[in-house]
Amino acid sequence: MMLHRRRFLSTTLASSIAATLGAPAVVHAQGTLTPLKFTLDFRVTSQTSPFFLAQAKGYFKDEGLDVSIDVGAGSVASITRVASGAYDIGLGDISSLAEFHAQNADTPVQAIYQYYNRAPFVIIGRKDRGVTTDFQSLKGKKVAAAAVEATRRSWPMVARALKTQPELFSWVTTDFSARDNVVVRGDVDAATYFHDSAVSLFARVPAKELSVLEYNKAGLALYGNAVLAGKLLQEKPEVAKAFLRASNRALRETLANPEAAFAAIKAREAILNMEVERERWAITRLYLQTAESQAVGLGGVQGAVLAHQIEEVTAVFNLARKPAPERVFNPAFLPALAERKVVA
């Protein structure tokens, strides 16, 4: 009964927001919408606000979809959620997907839309502990990270690019929610983050006291979280295409003007601090709207870049087999290039 009540409230709220935001008046007969379960990589924040904009303005409904959006347990966990069939679509790390393919050759899970054109992976350290923007400054330091987390798992690839040892520093395993605390208290010297997730730390420690070490500047190009789907691609390919059309439409609008997307996430999570979320989105968009996405369109990838990333994953994790790039990322479901061009 509680679940039904939540769904009713969520649907009612979404409809109300849609009206407020000026969604097109599209009426579907009862029972004609295709239900679709979508898992985020983490909490509801401005990082994924375009999906909530698509929901609030009725873009999913325009495509004949009834999309439910659930919070995630990390960008790696989304892969297993989709692979298990618990979710139809998810947002997960593409390097981890390549590793999953190497270990599960028959998996139907593929990336179909590259959301983060560059992975927002960073290590943030305290300057008073000697951490600078040089990765070598981490030598002998303690770095906090969750046990299963994309930034941590990608570190060996960065170490390889830097021609240093992965054991440059020691890991301190902690929960996602505890990273800020252990950095602030000084229990560790640094911690891993998605760059845009670090705004919570920036709110507690002045930026001038922190050093941000960006994986993106270590000479290694890594794609980040992508939209993933599994059996849906074979069983209901048009549904996957419809989801991407609606999401892409909302992403383009959010990049042009994010205020409506901010209103959508605020309606979903009333406790959100919108000043923080605006700061977060300002960082997020740097990893979504890149020079490459200007060239290949939102959601697309360059074959050579993806192939190199898969080669790195295969080598660093000593995988028994190297998955083919076309098995990891399938562009067949993308909207037309003209629809994915970034609005300047």
Tab-separated table of C-alpha atoms in Angstrom:
chain	number	residue	atom	x	y	z
A	1	MET	CA	0.000	0.000	0.000
A	2	MET	CA	2.826	2.419	0.863
A	3	LEU	CA	4.558	1.679	-2.453
A	4	HIS	CA	1.356	2.432	-4.369
A	5	ARG	CA	0.883	5.640	-2.416
A	6	ARG	CA	4.428	6.752	-3.201
A	7	ARG	CA	3.925	6.031	-6.873
A	8	PHE	CA	0.665	7.983	-6.855
A	9	LEU	CA	2.277	10.925	-5.130
A	10	SER	CA	5.283	10.800	-7.454
A	11	THR	CA	3.065	10.680	-10.540
A	12	THR	CA	0.823	13.454	-9.273
A	13	LEU	CA	3.807	15.630	-8.398
A	14	ALA	CA	5.445	15.031	-11.766
A	15	SER	CA	2.217	16.014	-13.535
A	16	SER	CA	1.981	19.165	-11.461
A	17	ILE	CA	5.558	20.152	-12.263
A	18	ALA	CA	4.997	19.394	-15.930
A	19	ALA	CA	2.129	21.828	-16.002
A	20	THR	CA	4.200	24.452	-14.197
A	21	LEU	CA	7.108	24.019	-16.611
A	22	GLY	CA	4.907	24.189	-19.658
A	23	ALA	CA	4.972	20.571	-20.786
A	24	PRO	CA	3.038	19.779	-23.944
A	25	ALA	CA	-0.453	18.483	-23.317
A	26	VAL	CA	-0.234	14.889	-24.472
A	27	VAL	CA	-3.002	12.539	-23.354
A	28	HIS	CA	-2.475	8.761	-23.421
A	29	ALA	CA	-5.185	6.221	-22.866
A	30	GLN	CA	-4.820	4.379	-19.588
A	31	GLY	CA	-2.488	1.417	-19.889
A	32	THR	CA	-0.803	2.503	-23.133
A	33	LEU	CA	2.429	3.729	-21.550
A	34	THR	CA	5.317	1.251	-21.409
A	35	PRO	CA	6.743	1.014	-17.868
A	36	LEU	CA	10.512	1.412	-17.643
A	37	LYS	CA	12.727	1.158	-14.558
A	38	PHE	CA	15.783	3.423	-14.593
A	39	THR	CA	18.511	3.368	-11.933
A	40	LEU	CA	20.757	6.327	-11.336
A	41	ASP	CA	24.369	5.876	-10.312
A	42	PHE	CA	23.887	7.725	-7.037
A	43	ARG	CA	21.587	10.180	-5.303
A	44	VAL	CA	19.273	12.751	-6.863
A	45	THR	CA	21.423	15.784	-7.674
A	46	SER	CA	21.880	18.246	-10.512
A	47	GLN	CA	24.353	15.791	-12.081
A	48	THR	CA	21.421	13.808	-13.433
A	49	SER	CA	18.833	16.596	-13.471
A	50	PRO	CA	18.119	16.252	-17.234
A	51	PHE	CA	16.420	12.895	-16.622
A	52	PHE	CA	14.106	14.496	-14.083
A	53	LEU	CA	13.410	17.332	-16.503
A	54	ALA	CA	12.389	14.736	-19.102
A	55	GLN	CA	10.063	13.208	-16.547
A	56	ALA	CA	8.639	16.500	-15.286
A	57	LYS	CA	7.981	18.024	-18.711
A	58	GLY	CA	6.391	14.861	-20.041
A	59	TYR	CA	9.091	14.010	-22.573
A	60	PHE	CA	9.074	10.356	-21.536
A	61	LYS	CA	5.290	10.281	-21.821
A	62	ASP	CA	5.536	11.920	-25.233
A	63	GLU	CA	7.514	8.827	-26.229
A	64	GLY	CA	4.953	6.470	-24.713
A	65	LEU	CA	6.990	5.674	-21.610
A	66	ASP	CA	6.184	5.549	-17.904
A	67	VAL	CA	9.684	5.921	-16.440
A	68	SER	CA	10.409	5.406	-12.756
A	69	ILE	CA	13.763	6.780	-11.570
A	70	ASP	CA	15.476	5.254	-8.540
A	71	VAL	CA	18.620	6.316	-6.712
A	72	GLY	CA	21.719	4.170	-7.227
A	73	ALA	CA	24.427	2.534	-5.157
A	74	GLY	CA	27.413	3.641	-7.226
A	75	SER	CA	28.355	3.735	-10.891
A	76	VAL	CA	29.611	0.131	-10.781
A	77	ALA	CA	26.534	-1.310	-9.067
A	78	SER	CA	24.269	-0.023	-11.837
A	79	ILE	CA	25.780	-2.580	-14.218
A	80	THR	CA	24.752	-5.546	-12.087
A	81	ARG	CA	21.316	-4.006	-11.516
A	82	VAL	CA	20.728	-3.939	-15.272
A	83	ALA	CA	22.398	-7.293	-15.922
A	84	SER	CA	20.190	-8.972	-13.330
A	85	GLY	CA	17.052	-7.628	-14.953
A	86	ALA	CA	16.098	-5.671	-11.834
A	87	TYR	CA	16.283	-2.517	-13.959
A	88	ASP	CA	15.730	-1.952	-17.662
A	89	ILE	CA	18.141	0.954	-17.979
A	90	GLY	CA	20.867	2.400	-15.773
A	91	LEU	CA	23.654	4.936	-15.544
A	92	GLY	CA	27.005	3.236	-14.996
A	93	ASP	CA	30.760	3.410	-15.537
A	94	ILE	CA	31.859	2.301	-19.002
A	95	SER	CA	35.301	1.043	-17.909
A	96	SER	CA	33.604	-1.216	-15.404
A	97	LEU	CA	31.221	-2.326	-18.147
A	98	ALA	CA	34.205	-3.347	-20.293
A	99	GLU	CA	35.536	-5.397	-17.384
A	100	PHE	CA	32.095	-6.943	-16.893
A	101	HIS	CA	32.041	-7.955	-20.560
A	102	ALA	CA	35.442	-9.606	-20.248
A	103	GLN	CA	34.111	-11.721	-17.393
A	104	ASN	CA	30.634	-12.298	-18.852
A	105	ALA	CA	31.036	-12.777	-22.593
A	106	ASP	CA	27.341	-13.402	-23.192
A	107	THR	CA	25.997	-10.414	-21.272
A	108	PRO	CA	23.427	-8.377	-23.204
A	109	VAL	CA	24.325	-5.198	-21.290
A	110	GLN	CA	25.667	-2.436	-23.517
A	111	ALA	CA	26.274	1.287	-23.255
A	112	ILE	CA	23.952	3.121	-25.640
A	113	TYR	CA	24.499	6.801	-24.772
A	114	GLN	CA	27.729	8.279	-23.385
A	115	TYR	CA	26.461	10.682	-20.722
A	116	TYR	CA	29.801	11.819	-19.263
A	117	ASN	CA	31.965	12.425	-22.316
A	118	ARG	CA	34.911	12.515	-19.936
A	119	ALA	CA	34.983	10.803	-16.576
A	120	PRO	CA	34.869	13.376	-13.753
A	121	PHE	CA	37.337	11.347	-11.675
A	122	VAL	CA	39.516	13.309	-9.245
A	123	ILE	CA	41.484	12.888	-6.059
A	124	ILE	CA	41.168	15.865	-3.736
A	125	GLY	CA	43.807	16.404	-1.086
A	126	ARG	CA	44.660	18.773	1.716
A	127	LYS	CA	47.432	21.221	0.944
A	128	ASP	CA	48.486	21.254	4.590
A	129	ARG	CA	49.284	17.557	4.168
A	130	GLY	CA	51.580	18.290	1.254
A	131	VAL	CA	49.165	17.364	-1.523
A	132	THR	CA	49.562	19.473	-4.668
A	133	THR	CA	48.205	19.128	-8.208
A	134	ASP	CA	51.147	16.816	-8.959
A	135	PHE	CA	50.077	13.181	-8.535
A	136	GLN	CA	53.533	12.373	-7.170
A	137	SER	CA	52.670	14.476	-4.114
A	138	LEU	CA	50.382	11.598	-3.077
A	139	LYS	CA	53.374	9.353	-2.454
A	140	GLY	CA	53.049	7.710	0.960
A	141	LYS	CA	49.726	9.426	1.653
A	142	LYS	CA	46.400	7.936	2.794
A	143	VAL	CA	43.536	8.265	0.319
A	144	ALA	CA	39.922	7.500	1.248
A	145	ALA	CA	37.564	5.765	-1.178
A	146	ALA	CA	34.569	3.468	-1.163
A	147	ALA	CA	35.292	-0.218	-1.711
A	148	VAL	CA	33.558	-0.449	-5.092
A	149	GLU	CA	33.869	2.923	-6.734
A	150	ALA	CA	34.789	3.940	-10.278
A	151	THR	CA	37.376	6.585	-9.382
A	152	ARG	CA	39.245	4.149	-7.164
A	153	ARG	CA	39.053	1.336	-9.686
A	154	SER	CA	40.353	3.587	-12.466
A	155	TRP	CA	43.413	4.726	-10.533
A	156	PRO	CA	45.710	1.934	-11.878
A	157	MET	CA	45.065	3.195	-15.414
A	158	VAL	CA	46.120	6.698	-14.373
A	159	ALA	CA	49.200	5.308	-12.621
A	160	ARG	CA	50.082	3.454	-15.815
A	161	ALA	CA	49.721	6.656	-17.865
A	162	LEU	CA	51.903	8.512	-15.352
A	163	LYS	CA	54.474	5.677	-15.380
A	164	THR	CA	54.230	5.306	-11.631
A	165	GLN	CA	53.220	2.453	-9.348
A	166	PRO	CA	49.566	1.953	-8.350
A	167	GLU	CA	50.855	1.551	-4.790
A	168	LEU	CA	52.011	5.182	-4.769
A	169	PHE	CA	49.698	5.736	-1.802
A	170	SER	CA	47.595	3.564	0.505
A	171	TRP	CA	43.819	3.221	0.318
A	172	VAL	CA	41.558	3.766	3.310
A	173	THR	CA	38.187	2.175	2.612
A	174	THR	CA	35.194	4.189	3.751
A	175	ASP	CA	31.572	4.771	2.786
A	176	PHE	CA	30.652	7.385	0.195
A	177	SER	CA	28.894	9.377	2.880
A	178	ALA	CA	31.943	9.430	5.160
A	179	ARG	CA	34.546	10.791	2.744
A	180	ASP	CA	34.027	14.450	3.601
A	181	ASN	CA	34.255	13.729	7.311
A	182	VAL	CA	37.523	11.802	7.172
A	183	VAL	CA	39.106	14.521	5.024
A	184	VAL	CA	37.890	17.335	7.279
A	185	ARG	CA	39.000	15.530	10.439
A	186	GLY	CA	42.381	14.771	8.946
A	187	ASP	CA	42.023	10.991	9.223
A	188	VAL	CA	43.279	10.840	5.623
A	189	ASP	CA	45.276	13.122	3.384
A	190	ALA	CA	42.958	12.928	0.384
A	191	ALA	CA	39.900	11.188	-1.037
A	192	THR	CA	38.488	10.141	-4.397
A	193	TYR	CA	35.479	11.905	-5.852
A	194	PHE	CA	33.470	12.531	-8.940
A	195	HIS	CA	34.555	16.144	-9.354
A	196	ASP	CA	30.970	17.369	-9.279
A	197	SER	CA	30.235	15.342	-6.154
A	198	ALA	CA	32.947	17.187	-4.253
A	199	VAL	CA	30.842	20.323	-3.772
A	200	SER	CA	29.861	18.939	-0.366
A	201	LEU	CA	33.533	19.026	0.625
A	202	PHE	CA	34.033	22.468	-0.928
A	203	ALA	CA	31.227	23.723	1.312
A	204	ARG	CA	33.196	22.663	4.398
A	205	VAL	CA	36.791	23.363	3.403
A	206	PRO	CA	37.885	26.538	1.566
A	207	ALA	CA	38.967	25.763	-1.992
A	208	LYS	CA	42.319	27.467	-1.387
A	209	GLU	CA	43.130	24.742	1.156
A	210	LEU	CA	42.526	21.880	-1.273
A	211	SER	CA	44.283	20.478	-4.331
A	212	VAL	CA	42.219	18.845	-7.084
A	213	LEU	CA	44.071	16.188	-9.071
A	214	GLU	CA	42.085	15.491	-12.246
A	215	TYR	CA	42.457	12.116	-13.939
A	216	ASN	CA	41.515	13.888	-17.155
A	217	LYS	CA	44.817	15.816	-17.003
A	218	ALA	CA	47.021	12.759	-16.506
A	219	GLY	CA	47.351	12.017	-20.205
A	220	LEU	CA	44.570	9.444	-20.249
A	221	ALA	CA	41.208	10.034	-21.938
A	222	LEU	CA	38.462	8.126	-20.131
A	223	TYR	CA	34.772	8.056	-20.886
A	224	GLY	CA	32.674	8.096	-17.731
A	225	ASN	CA	29.151	7.032	-16.886
A	226	ALA	CA	26.948	5.986	-19.788
A	227	VAL	CA	23.321	4.991	-20.187
A	228	LEU	CA	23.237	1.172	-20.135
A	229	ALA	CA	20.603	-1.335	-21.137
A	230	GLY	CA	20.407	-5.134	-21.294
A	231	LYS	CA	17.698	-7.457	-22.569
A	232	LEU	CA	15.607	-4.417	-23.435
A	233	LEU	CA	17.829	-3.872	-26.489
A	234	GLN	CA	16.767	-7.175	-28.019
A	235	GLU	CA	13.226	-7.372	-26.688
A	236	LYS	CA	12.082	-3.752	-27.045
A	237	PRO	CA	14.651	-1.803	-29.087
A	238	GLU	CA	12.182	0.983	-29.893
A	239	VAL	CA	11.673	1.574	-26.175
A	240	ALA	CA	15.410	2.089	-25.696
A	241	LYS	CA	15.448	4.555	-28.594
A	242	ALA	CA	12.453	6.389	-27.157
A	243	PHE	CA	14.152	6.737	-23.760
A	244	LEU	CA	17.244	8.227	-25.390
A	245	ARG	CA	15.240	10.650	-27.519
A	246	ALA	CA	13.473	12.031	-24.457
A	247	SER	CA	16.649	12.141	-22.350
A	248	ASN	CA	18.705	13.750	-25.102
A	249	ARG	CA	16.010	16.379	-25.619
A	250	ALA	CA	16.103	17.221	-21.913
A	251	LEU	CA	19.913	17.244	-21.756
A	252	ARG	CA	20.157	19.762	-24.591
A	253	GLU	CA	17.639	22.009	-22.835
A	254	THR	CA	19.449	21.713	-19.515
A	255	LEU	CA	22.778	22.649	-21.087
A	256	ALA	CA	21.111	25.715	-22.616
A	257	ASN	CA	19.249	26.724	-19.435
A	258	PRO	CA	19.288	24.502	-16.344
A	259	GLU	CA	16.677	26.286	-14.225
A	260	ALA	CA	13.748	24.048	-15.211
A	261	ALA	CA	15.859	20.958	-14.502
A	262	PHE	CA	16.771	22.377	-11.109
A	263	ALA	CA	13.065	22.842	-10.359
A	264	ALA	CA	12.462	19.212	-11.301
A	265	ILE	CA	15.052	17.807	-8.872
A	266	LYS	CA	13.911	20.177	-6.138
A	267	ALA	CA	10.397	18.769	-6.527
A	268	ARG	CA	11.767	15.232	-6.211
A	269	GLU	CA	14.072	16.033	-3.259
A	270	ALA	CA	12.842	19.055	-1.342
A	271	ILE	CA	15.858	19.061	0.996
A	272	LEU	CA	18.307	19.861	-1.813
A	273	ASN	CA	20.334	23.048	-1.389
A	274	MET	CA	19.946	24.666	-4.794
A	275	GLU	CA	22.959	26.928	-4.368
A	276	VAL	CA	25.050	23.779	-3.992
A	277	GLU	CA	23.287	22.124	-6.920
A	278	ARG	CA	23.999	25.074	-9.197
A	279	GLU	CA	27.663	24.874	-8.242
A	280	ARG	CA	27.587	21.127	-8.865
A	281	TRP	CA	26.032	21.508	-12.323
A	282	ALA	CA	28.637	24.109	-13.289
A	283	ILE	CA	31.246	21.353	-12.819
A	284	THR	CA	29.145	18.555	-14.324
A	285	ARG	CA	28.619	20.340	-17.622
A	286	LEU	CA	32.383	20.616	-18.136
A	287	TYR	CA	32.488	16.827	-18.441
A	288	LEU	CA	29.329	16.536	-20.540
A	289	GLN	CA	29.893	19.356	-23.000
A	290	THR	CA	33.468	18.867	-24.203
A	291	ALA	CA	35.367	19.544	-27.396
A	292	GLU	CA	34.718	15.928	-28.388
A	293	SER	CA	30.974	16.096	-27.764
A	294	GLN	CA	30.906	19.198	-29.956
A	295	ALA	CA	32.332	17.037	-32.742
A	296	VAL	CA	30.543	13.691	-32.321
A	297	GLY	CA	27.350	14.951	-30.709
A	298	LEU	CA	25.994	14.328	-27.214
A	299	GLY	CA	25.920	10.647	-26.343
A	300	GLY	CA	28.435	9.608	-28.987
A	301	VAL	CA	31.993	8.298	-28.715
A	302	GLN	CA	35.094	8.218	-30.857
A	303	GLY	CA	35.962	4.642	-31.740
A	304	ALA	CA	39.706	5.077	-31.244
A	305	VAL	CA	39.276	6.634	-27.805
A	306	LEU	CA	36.958	3.867	-26.626
A	307	ALA	CA	39.215	1.154	-28.054
A	308	HIS	CA	42.202	2.582	-26.179
A	309	GLN	CA	40.214	2.751	-22.949
A	310	ILE	CA	39.238	-0.906	-23.304
A	311	GLU	CA	42.861	-1.831	-23.985
A	312	GLU	CA	43.872	-0.053	-20.773
A	313	VAL	CA	41.168	-1.797	-18.756
A	314	THR	CA	42.221	-5.161	-20.184
A	315	ALA	CA	45.899	-4.606	-19.395
A	316	VAL	CA	45.536	-3.034	-15.963
A	317	PHE	CA	43.095	-5.625	-14.667
A	318	ASN	CA	44.855	-8.502	-16.423
A	319	LEU	CA	41.633	-9.642	-18.047
A	320	ALA	CA	41.526	-13.006	-19.788
A	321	ARG	CA	39.882	-11.514	-22.855
A	322	LYS	CA	39.481	-8.081	-24.395
A	323	PRO	CA	35.888	-7.236	-25.270
A	324	ALA	CA	35.232	-5.698	-28.663
A	325	PRO	CA	34.398	-1.970	-28.478
A	326	GLU	CA	31.210	-2.524	-30.495
A	327	ARG	CA	30.022	-4.979	-27.836
A	328	VAL	CA	30.616	-2.486	-25.039
A	329	PHE	CA	29.089	0.531	-26.791
A	330	ASN	CA	26.260	0.211	-29.318
A	331	PRO	CA	25.470	3.472	-31.197
A	332	ALA	CA	22.453	2.011	-33.004
A	333	PHE	CA	20.004	3.450	-30.477
A	334	LEU	CA	21.260	7.043	-30.537
A	335	PRO	CA	19.040	9.852	-31.801
A	336	ALA	CA	20.085	11.378	-35.130
A	337	LEU	CA	23.287	13.443	-35.004
A	338	ALA	CA	21.394	16.651	-35.772
A	339	GLU	CA	19.363	16.102	-32.597
A	340	ARG	CA	22.508	15.580	-30.526
A	341	LYS	CA	24.363	18.694	-31.544
A	342	VAL	CA	25.305	20.826	-28.559
A	343	VAL	CA	23.471	24.132	-28.381
A	344	ALA	CA	26.117	26.823	-28.066
